[in-house]
XYZ file of C-alpha atoms in Angstrom:
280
model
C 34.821 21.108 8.443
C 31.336 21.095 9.256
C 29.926 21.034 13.022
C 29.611 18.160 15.117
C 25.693 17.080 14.954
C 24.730 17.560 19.002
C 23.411 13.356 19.515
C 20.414 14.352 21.745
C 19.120 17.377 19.447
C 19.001 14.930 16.028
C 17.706 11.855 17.908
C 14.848 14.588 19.548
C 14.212 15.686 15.089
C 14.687 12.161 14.130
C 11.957 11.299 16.293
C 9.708 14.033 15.411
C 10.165 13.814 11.464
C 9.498 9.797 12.237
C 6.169 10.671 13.985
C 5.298 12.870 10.926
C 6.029 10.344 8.455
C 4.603 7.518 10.153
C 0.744 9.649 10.139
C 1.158 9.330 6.261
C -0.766 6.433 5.875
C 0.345 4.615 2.286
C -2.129 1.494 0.917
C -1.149 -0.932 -0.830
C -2.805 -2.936 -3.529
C -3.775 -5.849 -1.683
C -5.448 -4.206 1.133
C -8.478 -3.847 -1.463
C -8.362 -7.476 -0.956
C -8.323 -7.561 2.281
C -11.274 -4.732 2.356
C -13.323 -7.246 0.270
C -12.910 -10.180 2.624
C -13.493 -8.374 5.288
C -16.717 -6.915 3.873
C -18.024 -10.605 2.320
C -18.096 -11.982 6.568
C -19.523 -8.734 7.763
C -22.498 -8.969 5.065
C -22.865 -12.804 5.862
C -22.980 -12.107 9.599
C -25.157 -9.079 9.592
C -27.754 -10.529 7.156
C -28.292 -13.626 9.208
C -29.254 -11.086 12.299
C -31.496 -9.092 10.105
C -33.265 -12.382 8.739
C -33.583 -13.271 12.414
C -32.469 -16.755 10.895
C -30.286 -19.060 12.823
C -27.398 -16.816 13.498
C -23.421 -17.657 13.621
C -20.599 -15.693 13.442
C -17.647 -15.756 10.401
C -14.708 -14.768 10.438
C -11.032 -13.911 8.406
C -7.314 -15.170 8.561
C -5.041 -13.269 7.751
C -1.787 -14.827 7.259
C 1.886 -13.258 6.067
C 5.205 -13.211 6.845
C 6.633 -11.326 10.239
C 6.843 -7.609 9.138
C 4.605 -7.846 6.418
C 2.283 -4.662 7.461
C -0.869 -7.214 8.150
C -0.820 -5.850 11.453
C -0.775 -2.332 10.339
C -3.481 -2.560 7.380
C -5.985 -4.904 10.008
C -5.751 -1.607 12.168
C -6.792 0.653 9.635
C -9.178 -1.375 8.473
C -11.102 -1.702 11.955
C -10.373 2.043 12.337
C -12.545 2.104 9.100
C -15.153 0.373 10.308
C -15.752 1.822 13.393
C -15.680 5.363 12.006
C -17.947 4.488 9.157
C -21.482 6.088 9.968
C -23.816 3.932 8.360
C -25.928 1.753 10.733
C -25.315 -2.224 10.371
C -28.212 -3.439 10.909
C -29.630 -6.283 13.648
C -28.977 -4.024 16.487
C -25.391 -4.375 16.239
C -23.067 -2.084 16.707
C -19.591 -0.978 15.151
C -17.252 -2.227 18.147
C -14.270 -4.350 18.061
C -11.176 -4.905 20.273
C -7.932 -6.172 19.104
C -5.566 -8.201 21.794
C -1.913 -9.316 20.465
C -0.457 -12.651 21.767
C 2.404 -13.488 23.254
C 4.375 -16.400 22.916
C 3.363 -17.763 26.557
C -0.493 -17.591 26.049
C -2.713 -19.560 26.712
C -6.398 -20.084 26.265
C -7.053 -19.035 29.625
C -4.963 -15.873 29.037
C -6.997 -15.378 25.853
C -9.678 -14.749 27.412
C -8.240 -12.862 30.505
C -6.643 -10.360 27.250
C -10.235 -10.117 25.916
C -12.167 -9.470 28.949
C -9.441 -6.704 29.928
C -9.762 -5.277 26.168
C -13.183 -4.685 26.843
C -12.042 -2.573 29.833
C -13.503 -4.969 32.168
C -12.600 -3.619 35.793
C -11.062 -6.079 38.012
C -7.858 -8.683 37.382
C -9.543 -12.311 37.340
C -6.118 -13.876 36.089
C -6.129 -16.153 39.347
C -9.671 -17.667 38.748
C -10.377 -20.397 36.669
C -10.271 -20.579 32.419
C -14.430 -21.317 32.345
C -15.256 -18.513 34.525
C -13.261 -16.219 32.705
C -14.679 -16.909 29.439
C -18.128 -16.935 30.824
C -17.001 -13.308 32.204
C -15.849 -12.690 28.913
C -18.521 -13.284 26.590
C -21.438 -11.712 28.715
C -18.664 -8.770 29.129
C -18.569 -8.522 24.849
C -22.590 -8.786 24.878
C -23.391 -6.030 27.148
C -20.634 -3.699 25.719
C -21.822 -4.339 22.063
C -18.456 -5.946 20.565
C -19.238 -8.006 17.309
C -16.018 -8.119 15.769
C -12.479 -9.334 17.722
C -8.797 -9.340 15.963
C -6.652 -11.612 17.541
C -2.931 -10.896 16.333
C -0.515 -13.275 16.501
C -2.904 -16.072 16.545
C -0.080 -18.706 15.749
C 0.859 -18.375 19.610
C -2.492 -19.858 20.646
C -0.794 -23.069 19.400
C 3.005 -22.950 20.076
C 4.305 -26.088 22.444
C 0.734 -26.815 22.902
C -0.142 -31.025 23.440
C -2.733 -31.873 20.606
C -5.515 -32.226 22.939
C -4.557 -28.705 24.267
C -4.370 -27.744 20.109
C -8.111 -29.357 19.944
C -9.649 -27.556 22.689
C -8.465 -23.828 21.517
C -9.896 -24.868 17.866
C -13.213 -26.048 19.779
C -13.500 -22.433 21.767
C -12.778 -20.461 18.657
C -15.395 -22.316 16.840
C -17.777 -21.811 19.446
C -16.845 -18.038 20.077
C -18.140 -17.433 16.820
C -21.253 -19.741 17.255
C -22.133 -18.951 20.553
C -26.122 -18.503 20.773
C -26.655 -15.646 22.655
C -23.665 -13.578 21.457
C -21.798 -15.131 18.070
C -18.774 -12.784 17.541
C -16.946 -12.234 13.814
C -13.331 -13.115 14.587
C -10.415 -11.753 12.970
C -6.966 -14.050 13.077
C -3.679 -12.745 11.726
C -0.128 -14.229 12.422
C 2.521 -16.262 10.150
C 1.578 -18.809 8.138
C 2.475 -21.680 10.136
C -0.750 -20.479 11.882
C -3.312 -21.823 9.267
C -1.716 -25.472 9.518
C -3.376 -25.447 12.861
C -6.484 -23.953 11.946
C -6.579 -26.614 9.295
C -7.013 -29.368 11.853
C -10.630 -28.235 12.326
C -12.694 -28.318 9.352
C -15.853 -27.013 11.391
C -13.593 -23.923 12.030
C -12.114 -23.680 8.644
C -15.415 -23.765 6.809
C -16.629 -20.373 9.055
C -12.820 -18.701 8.137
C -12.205 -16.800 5.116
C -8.478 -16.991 3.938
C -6.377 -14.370 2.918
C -2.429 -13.816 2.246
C 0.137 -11.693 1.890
C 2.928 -12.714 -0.550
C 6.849 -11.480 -0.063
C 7.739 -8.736 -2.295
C 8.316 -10.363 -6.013
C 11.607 -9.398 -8.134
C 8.685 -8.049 -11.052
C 8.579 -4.453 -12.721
C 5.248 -4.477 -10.885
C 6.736 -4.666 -7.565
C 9.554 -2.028 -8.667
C 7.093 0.053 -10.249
C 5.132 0.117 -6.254
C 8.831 0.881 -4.191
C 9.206 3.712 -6.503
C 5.196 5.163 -6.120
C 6.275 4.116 -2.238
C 9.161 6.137 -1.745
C 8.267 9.241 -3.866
C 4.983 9.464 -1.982
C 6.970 9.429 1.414
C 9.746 12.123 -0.204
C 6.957 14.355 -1.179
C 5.879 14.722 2.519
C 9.674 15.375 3.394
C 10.166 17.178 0.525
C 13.411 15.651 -0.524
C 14.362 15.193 -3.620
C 15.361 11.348 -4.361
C 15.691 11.572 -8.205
C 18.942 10.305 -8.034
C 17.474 6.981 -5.425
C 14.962 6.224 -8.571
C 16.107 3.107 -10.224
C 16.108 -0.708 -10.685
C 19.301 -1.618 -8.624
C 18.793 0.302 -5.629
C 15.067 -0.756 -5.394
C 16.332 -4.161 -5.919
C 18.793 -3.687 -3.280
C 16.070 -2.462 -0.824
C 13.910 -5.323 -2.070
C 16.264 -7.959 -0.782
C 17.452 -5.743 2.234
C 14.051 -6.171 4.316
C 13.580 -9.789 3.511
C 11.139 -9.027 0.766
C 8.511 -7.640 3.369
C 6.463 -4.707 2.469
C 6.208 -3.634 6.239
C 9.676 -3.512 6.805
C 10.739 -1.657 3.101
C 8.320 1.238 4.032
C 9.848 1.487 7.726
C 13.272 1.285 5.776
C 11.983 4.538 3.509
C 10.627 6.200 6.328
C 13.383 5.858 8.287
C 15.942 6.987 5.772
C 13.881 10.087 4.923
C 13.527 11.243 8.348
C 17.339 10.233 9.262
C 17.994 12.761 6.067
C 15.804 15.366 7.673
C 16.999 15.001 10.807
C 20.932 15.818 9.936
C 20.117 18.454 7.293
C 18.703 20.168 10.172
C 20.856 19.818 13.015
């Protein structure tokens, strides 16, 4: 009969074999899609600063379902950017901050979340919404930020009246186009969120669109859970020869709701469960 696994010593492995696993970053096809979107509004907003023409900010939407890894690949991507080397141009510089939304927020908070973000020293949540963004935007000039994610976006909008709905559309327009200090904004939430932005065309026209599908039931898809979950098994080093075929990917397919995010925390998970009891 074999021992007992001691509960505190394998959740203590399981945790370290997770935060192994988890520094294994794996890319996906479509974030070379992503990478190009992102890269078309940074050369349109750079170039107009360099022509010292009239100059307005752009910006991408990101749009998937919940658990879909946009989160995850937005992160790297900014991580990318700011460690790139290479000088932009214009006199800008390769900052950003990213803020993530609640379901309670508000424009007001928005800006309280950005101002904060930019490590802004004292709490102004108490003071009015126009004096906070005023804070805010002289706060992202003098630290040098050109490029904001706001995750979550869709909660700008939730059990918000329409005039409410028209007056966050108006401020994200004008974040990007404000004159001294035009900002390239970066939205990503569920896909409900681009019916709202759609109610602005002066906003949508300044937005590049991008979205993440659901998994498909395709040999291509199968072909990218197997690359997936060898690629994670070679960092455990466990072999999964006998995991390595069209039901069970089929079954993991449908078990995370078709979601790439969730079927890689599924394989990491599983791997580093493995690990964990093997070694306690």
């Amino acid at each position: 009969m074999n021992a007992l696994i001691d509960p505190k010593t394998h959740t203590e492995a399981f945790t370290a074999y997770l935060s192994q696993f988890k520094k294994h970053n794996y890319v996906l096809p479509r974030y070379t899609g992503l990478e190009t979107g992102f890269n078309s509004v940074l050369a349109q907003f750079v170039s107009s600063r360099m022509a010292e023409v009239h100059f307005e900010g752009r910006g991408l939407v990101l749009t998937a379902g919940t658990r879909s890894g946009k989160t995850h690949d937005l992160k790297e991507l900014l991580n990318s950017f700011s460690d790139d080397p290479s000088e932009l141009g214009g006199g800008l510089e390769r900052k950003s901050v990213h803020v993530s939304l609640r379901a309670t927020t508000s424009w007001k908070h928005l800006g309280s979340a950005l101002l904060k973000a930019t490590g802004y020293f004292s709490d102004l949540d108490h003071r009015s919404a126009d004096l906070i963004w005023r804070r805010t935007e002289s706060q992202l000039m003098r630290n040098g930020v050109s490029v904001i994610h706001i995750d979550e976006a869709q909660h700008l909008f939730y059990e918000k009246k329409s005039e409410q709905i028209k007056t966050i559309l108006a401020g994200l327009k004008d974040l990007m186009k404000r004159p001294d200090w035009p900002v390239l904004l970066i939205l990503s939430g569920v896909p409900t969120l681009l019916e709202f932005l759609n109610a602005s065309d002066e906003l949508v026209a300044l937005l590049e669109p991008i979205s993440y599908g659901d998994i498909a039931y395709n040999s291509e898809s199968l072909e990218e859970v197997d690359a997936i979950l060898c690629a994670f098994a070679e960092v455990a080093e466990i072999d999964v020869s006998t995991l390595r075929n069209e039901e069970v990917y089929n079954r993991m397919i449908h078990a995370t709701a078709r979601r790439w995010g969730r079927l890689i925390e599924l394989v990491i998970h599983s791997l580093a469960y493995a690990k964990a009891s093997r070694g306690c």
